[in-house]
């Protein structure tokens, strides 16, 4: 009797495995994979070969075409979308505007879907609309926001000047990250941090570790979440749990401080406005998504997304200009011609600095700080370029494939800012450059990010020439892989512009 039960159980289990292994009709092409683990080993092999997940996606697109279907563990299939036409269509269709709802996507915000990055539906619309409206009221994209950025840029140049007297700077990335964050943190929490603040340095280190040790697929805890019970250490679950707890505590304590110091009728920052919104919703009998846990999730998303991509872009700009001194010279000569040495850069001068804009655009294209979109989820059964995309499939837009398209760019691997300059010497935008994504899920912090990158870069290059320290090898311009791409670790010498300049 027991033999029959065990036999039947194993038979059903085997049939289920084999059925799940089969590729459904009209499923996008891709490597066949293995039962249970699916294409996990295929992806690992490609990443080992190419060193980057985004490079692996491009390799798959070269083999199978613009729509590639992968099965990773027991999670829903992952669809890699490459090439401009396919990416534009996918990101512009509302039925693909959802976000994945796996274990890791809930665990990152206390076990529920919270915040603005990994939510969808009514919660996402309400939280995004509120965040955009509130940040704009506090100067998001306005002159007051510009003044905040400039103040932090000036503080950064002063700090770099002091550090430069001690020799090569090895922690430029950490210094700029706090300066970049202060602009956003002023709006969110109404306060600034000293560039050497140990508390903020620690939390930024946690954010950096989380980003470097994750990728857009969600990792093994998304594909095989039950492994956290069996091998929590090997899967990274133990460390992830500790890091997320530290972040949740950091933001939670900030919100507690706001609640304790609030004065009726006084609105100081984003957190105060959110707390007031929570108070107004208490008298409303309808269920509201505005609560303290949701606030922590929103602040956490604004914090991590706001500092990571902007700071990485600035870091890559310094990296490329250290390696390409001729471009750095041209940028400085333009800044000196338009602004001189004392006039502060402002967005009103942006159109008069075409080569600086072109350089920023070329770094954004070539560095691919955000090489893919944040994962999307199909909200309904649909089709994409003739392939069936079932509800809850995860879709990933391969932005790198657009930025490195040889047919459009001609020489995509070359660092050439001139590709964004027309015959009249004017900066021209190219619709193939989409570092902030497209559609309704486009980055909500685009205005702040663009202004921050422009103003910080202009201020830094107005005051300093950056060169590699003599003992430092040539930088590896590809950077470091993760959920975003980070610039390589550099040791640089910052030379004040009124000192002796040496251009190579």
XYZ file of C-alpha atoms in Angstrom:
504
model
C 0.000 0.000 0.000
C 2.700 2.485 1.015
C 4.709 1.502 -2.035
C 1.778 2.397 -4.308
C 1.276 5.769 -2.595
C 4.982 6.625 -2.859
C 5.057 5.471 -6.485
C 2.021 7.562 -7.412
C 3.406 10.602 -5.588
C 6.747 10.340 -7.376
C 4.995 9.835 -10.715
C 2.825 12.932 -10.248
C 5.863 14.931 -9.105
C 7.884 13.789 -12.148
C 5.051 14.617 -14.554
C 4.712 18.069 -12.979
C 8.448 18.698 -13.344
C 8.511 17.575 -16.977
C 5.406 19.624 -17.774
C 6.967 22.717 -16.227
C 10.144 22.071 -18.214
C 8.326 22.107 -21.527
C 8.186 25.442 -23.336
C 4.558 26.484 -23.933
C 3.217 27.171 -27.408
C 4.339 30.601 -28.744
C 6.711 31.015 -25.794
C 9.691 33.229 -26.745
C 12.820 31.375 -27.905
C 15.716 30.764 -25.552
C 17.995 28.074 -24.101
C 16.118 24.924 -23.095
C 17.493 24.634 -19.569
C 17.000 21.837 -17.060
C 14.087 20.602 -14.933
C 13.451 22.588 -11.706
C 16.444 24.958 -12.051
C 15.477 25.952 -15.605
C 17.988 28.370 -17.142
C 19.774 29.338 -13.911
C 22.955 27.520 -14.981
C 22.730 28.926 -18.515
C 22.584 32.481 -17.163
C 25.385 31.812 -14.689
C 27.620 30.510 -17.468
C 26.956 33.566 -19.633
C 27.562 35.977 -16.749
C 30.818 34.187 -15.900
C 31.895 34.608 -19.530
C 30.789 38.212 -20.036
C 31.221 39.462 -16.398
C 27.916 41.379 -16.529
C 24.260 40.361 -16.548
C 23.457 43.026 -19.134
C 26.180 41.662 -21.426
C 24.630 38.211 -21.030
C 21.239 39.593 -22.108
C 22.854 41.089 -25.222
C 24.515 37.754 -25.990
C 21.137 36.000 -25.743
C 19.564 38.620 -28.021
C 22.288 38.006 -30.612
C 21.451 34.285 -30.566
C 17.663 34.205 -30.173
C 16.390 37.634 -31.234
C 14.749 40.638 -29.510
C 12.413 38.565 -27.309
C 14.067 35.837 -25.217
C 12.226 33.578 -22.773
C 13.975 32.211 -19.676
C 12.743 29.978 -16.879
C 14.647 30.571 -13.656
C 13.803 28.102 -10.906
C 10.183 28.018 -9.769
C 9.516 31.706 -10.380
C 7.460 32.977 -13.307
C 9.282 33.078 -16.677
C 11.607 36.008 -17.329
C 11.309 37.700 -20.722
C 14.351 39.682 -21.901
C 13.354 42.453 -24.342
C 16.150 43.878 -26.500
C 16.437 46.345 -29.370
C 14.843 49.779 -29.605
C 11.579 48.775 -31.295
C 10.826 45.970 -28.858
C 11.905 48.005 -25.797
C 9.796 51.020 -26.799
C 6.736 48.845 -27.406
C 7.068 46.897 -24.158
C 7.666 49.939 -21.941
C 4.876 51.909 -23.591
C 2.119 49.337 -23.056
C 0.115 49.648 -19.802
C -0.498 45.899 -19.570
C 3.216 45.511 -18.844
C 3.317 48.207 -16.131
C 3.151 45.808 -13.194
C 5.967 44.821 -10.848
C 6.992 41.281 -9.819
C 5.440 39.976 -6.627
C 7.951 37.369 -5.492
C 9.392 36.683 -2.055
C 12.288 39.130 -2.370
C 10.043 41.969 -3.583
C 7.980 41.755 -0.411
C 10.831 40.956 1.942
C 12.701 44.148 1.000
C 9.894 46.233 2.531
C 8.943 44.304 5.646
C 6.997 41.423 4.078
C 4.477 43.500 2.120
C 4.636 45.333 -1.201
C 5.364 48.916 -0.210
C 6.981 52.019 -1.664
C 6.996 53.151 -5.308
C 9.644 51.019 -7.016
C 8.106 47.554 -6.633
C 4.388 48.258 -6.322
C 1.713 48.587 -8.983
C -2.002 49.246 -9.305
C -3.740 51.728 -6.993
C -0.989 51.710 -4.359
C 1.679 52.644 -6.895
C -0.472 55.329 -8.533
C -1.410 56.911 -5.193
C 2.128 56.851 -3.797
C 3.799 58.054 -7.007
C 1.292 60.873 -7.505
C 1.718 61.995 -3.894
C 5.526 61.824 -4.060
C 5.760 63.830 -7.287
C 3.304 66.486 -6.114
C 4.967 66.891 -2.727
C 8.534 67.024 -4.021
C 7.526 69.637 -6.597
C 5.944 71.754 -3.868
C 9.291 71.734 -2.072
C 11.198 72.801 -5.164
C 11.685 69.581 -7.111
C 13.027 70.856 -10.441
C 12.691 74.531 -9.432
C 15.205 77.232 -8.545
C 15.086 76.356 -4.830
C 16.104 72.795 -5.670
C 18.926 74.160 -7.809
C 20.180 76.257 -4.888
C 20.208 73.182 -2.653
C 22.232 71.204 -5.222
C 24.704 74.058 -5.683
C 25.236 74.397 -1.937
C 26.073 70.710 -1.739
C 28.308 70.961 -4.815
C 30.246 73.826 -3.216
C 30.625 71.830 0.004
C 31.880 68.898 -2.043
C 34.518 70.991 -3.829
C 35.717 72.333 -0.465
C 36.020 68.805 0.922
C 37.901 67.597 -2.160
C 40.249 70.575 -1.946
C 41.089 69.686 1.655
C 41.575 66.003 0.887
C 43.670 66.766 -2.199
C 46.309 68.392 0.008
C 46.857 65.001 1.670
C 47.586 63.188 -1.590
C 45.576 60.922 -3.931
C 41.893 60.512 -3.065
C 40.820 56.876 -2.813
C 37.265 57.306 -1.531
C 35.883 59.858 -3.996
C 32.809 57.673 -4.599
C 31.794 57.775 -0.915
C 32.349 61.524 -0.665
C 30.261 62.360 -3.712
C 27.478 59.962 -2.666
C 26.822 61.884 0.564
C 26.924 65.215 -1.276
C 24.441 63.921 -3.874
C 22.196 62.469 -1.207
C 22.054 65.700 0.807
C 20.159 67.446 -1.995
C 17.424 64.836 -1.843
C 17.559 64.332 1.922
C 16.940 68.054 2.456
C 13.588 67.656 0.692
C 12.708 64.339 2.332
C 13.799 64.910 5.914
C 14.608 68.626 6.118
C 18.207 68.091 7.173
C 21.702 67.728 5.776
C 24.604 65.541 6.780
C 28.244 66.443 7.116
C 30.250 64.764 4.349
C 32.157 62.772 6.957
C 29.059 61.774 8.997
C 29.626 58.174 10.212
C 25.906 57.362 10.541
C 25.131 58.216 6.950
C 28.376 56.672 5.716
C 27.278 53.393 7.292
C 23.808 53.367 5.720
C 25.246 54.321 2.325
C 27.630 51.395 2.664
C 24.654 49.120 3.305
C 22.863 50.469 0.211
C 25.998 49.962 -1.871
C 26.438 46.385 -0.612
C 22.810 45.556 -1.386
C 23.098 46.987 -4.895
C 26.402 45.299 -5.709
C 25.155 41.903 -4.472
C 21.866 41.894 -6.378
C 20.734 41.944 -9.978
C 17.584 42.719 -11.925
C 16.483 39.055 -12.020
C 16.073 39.041 -8.233
C 18.749 36.422 -7.608
C 18.546 32.903 -6.211
C 16.077 33.907 -3.467
C 13.576 34.865 -6.169
C 14.139 31.763 -8.281
C 14.306 29.213 -5.422
C 13.044 31.045 -2.300
C 12.720 27.861 -0.189
C 16.543 27.636 -0.077
C 16.560 30.387 2.578
C 15.354 27.752 5.047
C 17.956 25.180 4.004
C 21.118 27.209 3.335
C 20.461 30.781 4.508
C 24.150 31.623 4.587
C 25.061 30.336 1.137
C 22.045 32.000 -0.502
C 22.922 35.344 1.090
C 19.650 35.444 3.019
C 21.307 35.920 6.429
C 23.314 38.945 5.314
C 20.361 40.332 3.332
C 18.115 40.106 6.385
C 20.659 41.997 8.495
C 21.191 44.731 5.912
C 17.503 45.312 5.276
C 16.829 45.431 9.020
C 19.490 48.126 9.457
C 17.982 50.191 6.655
C 14.435 49.804 8.004
C 15.631 50.868 11.457
C 17.471 53.901 10.036
C 14.436 55.237 8.174
C 12.051 54.240 10.953
C 14.043 56.244 13.508
C 13.952 59.291 11.226
C 10.177 59.072 10.980
C 9.908 58.637 14.764
C 12.006 61.785 15.204
C 9.661 63.681 12.911
C 6.597 62.520 14.825
C 8.151 63.634 18.096
C 9.177 67.087 16.840
C 6.154 67.948 14.704
C 4.390 71.239 15.351
C 0.764 71.604 14.341
C 0.480 73.534 11.088
C 4.228 73.489 10.381
C 5.382 71.573 7.336
C 9.136 71.147 7.099
C 9.673 68.419 4.494
C 8.292 65.400 2.636
C 7.965 63.269 5.771
C 5.871 65.938 7.511
C 3.545 66.190 4.513
C 3.148 62.408 4.468
C 2.375 62.299 8.196
C -0.250 65.015 7.672
C -1.733 62.949 4.839
C -1.903 59.955 7.193
C -3.771 62.081 9.756
C -6.296 63.233 7.170
C -6.930 59.663 6.030
C -7.746 58.468 9.566
C -11.139 60.160 9.461
C -11.918 58.586 6.076
C -13.728 55.244 6.339
C -12.177 53.923 3.101
C -9.022 51.836 3.329
C -5.934 53.965 2.746
C -2.464 52.937 1.592
C -0.958 55.819 3.575
C 0.543 54.439 6.787
C 3.856 54.492 8.609
C 5.186 51.284 7.028
C 4.316 52.599 3.575
C 6.099 55.870 4.408
C 9.247 53.960 5.338
C 9.006 52.078 2.050
C 8.608 55.267 0.002
C 11.480 57.065 1.767
C 13.670 53.982 1.360
C 12.935 53.879 -2.381
C 13.594 57.597 -2.850
C 16.811 57.299 -0.849
C 18.273 54.281 -2.657
C 17.173 55.216 -6.176
C 18.038 58.886 -5.693
C 21.638 58.399 -4.655
C 22.707 55.228 -6.459
C 22.228 56.056 -10.142
C 23.108 59.756 -9.863
C 26.282 59.132 -7.906
C 27.325 56.283 -10.202
C 26.880 58.532 -13.222
C 29.035 61.267 -11.680
C 31.615 58.625 -10.750
C 31.721 57.332 -14.311
C 32.083 60.870 -15.669
C 35.196 61.371 -13.518
C 36.446 57.905 -14.536
C 36.089 58.532 -18.266
C 37.566 62.021 -18.060
C 40.528 60.747 -16.063
C 41.171 58.282 -18.873
C 40.313 60.790 -21.654
C 42.231 63.930 -20.739
C 41.593 65.506 -24.149
C 37.836 65.429 -23.492
C 38.343 66.784 -19.967
C 40.332 69.666 -21.433
C 37.573 70.511 -23.937
C 34.917 70.444 -21.197
C 36.972 72.753 -18.989
C 37.763 75.162 -21.818
C 34.034 75.454 -22.542
C 33.201 76.047 -18.864
C 35.950 78.658 -18.570
C 34.786 80.404 -21.750
C 31.131 80.565 -20.653
C 31.416 80.918 -16.861
C 34.975 81.833 -16.051
C 36.419 80.708 -12.738
C 34.006 82.371 -10.318
C 30.477 82.287 -11.805
C 28.567 79.330 -10.397
C 27.148 76.888 -12.942
C 23.350 77.049 -13.166
C 20.802 75.298 -15.333
C 20.159 78.592 -17.152
C 23.647 78.183 -18.678
C 22.956 74.625 -19.807
C 22.273 75.476 -23.450
C 25.547 77.402 -23.591
C 27.556 74.337 -22.524
C 26.865 71.882 -25.362
C 30.103 69.902 -25.038
C 29.524 69.330 -21.325
C 26.006 68.088 -22.100
C 27.358 65.864 -24.861
C 29.966 64.401 -22.519
C 27.342 63.619 -19.869
C 25.140 62.016 -22.541
C 28.005 59.921 -23.907
C 28.930 58.677 -20.427
C 25.279 57.814 -19.783
C 25.159 55.865 -23.046
C 28.442 54.009 -22.685
C 28.533 53.389 -18.915
C 24.935 52.095 -18.791
C 24.560 52.697 -15.057
C 21.030 51.320 -15.319
C 21.614 48.664 -18.008
C 18.068 47.339 -17.776
C 14.731 48.601 -16.588
C 13.475 47.654 -13.164
C 11.566 44.394 -13.792
C 8.034 44.767 -15.168
C 5.173 42.299 -14.756
C 2.460 41.429 -17.248
C -0.888 42.423 -15.702
C -2.924 40.340 -18.189
C -2.346 37.685 -20.850
C -0.972 39.427 -23.915
C 1.414 39.121 -26.845
C 4.654 40.898 -27.715
C 6.055 40.724 -31.253
C 3.961 37.619 -31.855
C 4.964 35.755 -28.672
C 2.585 34.869 -25.852
C 3.224 36.778 -22.629
C 1.027 35.331 -19.905
C -0.156 37.183 -16.822
C 2.555 37.513 -14.136
C 5.461 36.887 -16.532
C 8.385 39.178 -15.644
C 9.758 41.411 -18.410
C 13.138 43.127 -18.431
C 13.928 45.891 -20.938
C 17.543 45.590 -22.051
C 18.481 49.293 -22.305
C 22.111 48.446 -22.999
C 21.061 46.812 -26.275
C 19.647 50.189 -27.382
C 22.632 52.226 -26.206
C 25.126 49.867 -27.882
C 23.266 49.257 -31.155
C 25.925 49.270 -33.853
C 23.553 50.061 -36.721
C 22.442 53.294 -35.038
C 25.597 54.515 -33.288
C 28.169 53.217 -35.810
C 30.996 52.892 -33.273
C 29.121 52.251 -29.989
C 32.192 51.076 -28.070
C 34.046 54.332 -28.696
C 33.838 57.213 -26.221
C 32.955 60.090 -28.525
C 30.881 62.989 -27.106
C 30.912 64.626 -30.550
C 28.166 62.216 -31.647
C 25.759 64.471 -29.698
C 26.992 67.698 -31.340
C 25.575 68.938 -34.658
C 27.314 70.934 -37.411
C 26.425 74.198 -35.650
C 28.161 73.107 -32.442
C 24.834 72.598 -30.638
C 23.968 69.723 -28.340
C 21.331 67.433 -29.855
C 19.304 64.878 -27.952
C 19.071 61.403 -29.422
C 15.855 59.378 -28.840
C 17.989 56.243 -28.670
C 19.439 57.454 -25.362
C 16.960 56.312 -22.687
C 18.845 55.993 -19.359
C 15.690 56.857 -17.364
C 13.446 54.405 -19.175
C 10.175 55.107 -20.956
C 6.450 55.050 -20.370
C 4.502 55.444 -17.152
C 7.170 53.635 -15.135
C 9.847 56.083 -16.218
C 12.113 57.200 -13.360
C 10.195 59.743 -11.235
C 13.453 61.418 -10.173
C 14.640 62.201 -13.710
C 14.557 66.004 -13.304
C 16.468 65.927 -10.025
C 18.977 63.413 -11.412
C 19.648 65.402 -14.597
C 20.093 68.673 -12.695
C 22.298 67.038 -10.059
C 24.600 65.389 -12.601
C 24.913 68.612 -14.635
C 25.547 70.937 -11.674
C 27.878 68.633 -9.731
C 29.911 67.826 -12.821
C 30.175 71.468 -13.882
C 31.257 72.565 -10.398
C 33.858 69.814 -10.069
C 35.414 70.409 -13.494
C 35.362 74.177 -13.037
C 37.519 73.835 -9.908
C 39.669 70.741 -10.532
C 41.558 68.730 -13.058
C 41.340 65.029 -12.216
C 44.228 62.716 -13.090
C 45.172 59.179 -12.114
C 47.717 58.830 -9.344
C 51.080 57.558 -10.722
C 50.841 54.158 -9.042
C 47.299 53.518 -10.250
C 46.833 51.364 -13.375
C 44.539 52.467 -16.170
C 40.932 52.157 -14.980
C 38.676 49.369 -16.221
C 35.930 51.502 -17.719
C 33.293 48.733 -17.618
C 32.830 49.255 -13.867
C 31.343 46.872 -11.308
C 28.229 44.767 -11.887
C 25.132 44.721 -9.683
C 21.529 45.926 -9.828
C 23.146 49.073 -11.215
C 26.638 49.417 -12.672
C 29.081 51.235 -10.381
C 32.288 52.990 -11.488
C 35.575 51.220 -10.743
C 37.506 51.969 -7.591
C 39.953 54.735 -8.422
C 42.800 56.604 -6.792
C 42.741 60.096 -8.297
C 44.637 63.326 -7.861
C 42.511 66.478 -7.827
C 44.520 69.516 -8.987
C 43.064 72.970 -8.392
C 42.560 74.846 -11.637
C 44.643 77.815 -10.484
C 47.519 75.445 -9.769
C 49.806 74.082 -12.454
C 47.667 71.986 -14.821
C 49.077 69.130 -16.816
C 46.979 67.827 -19.707
C 48.039 64.611 -21.345
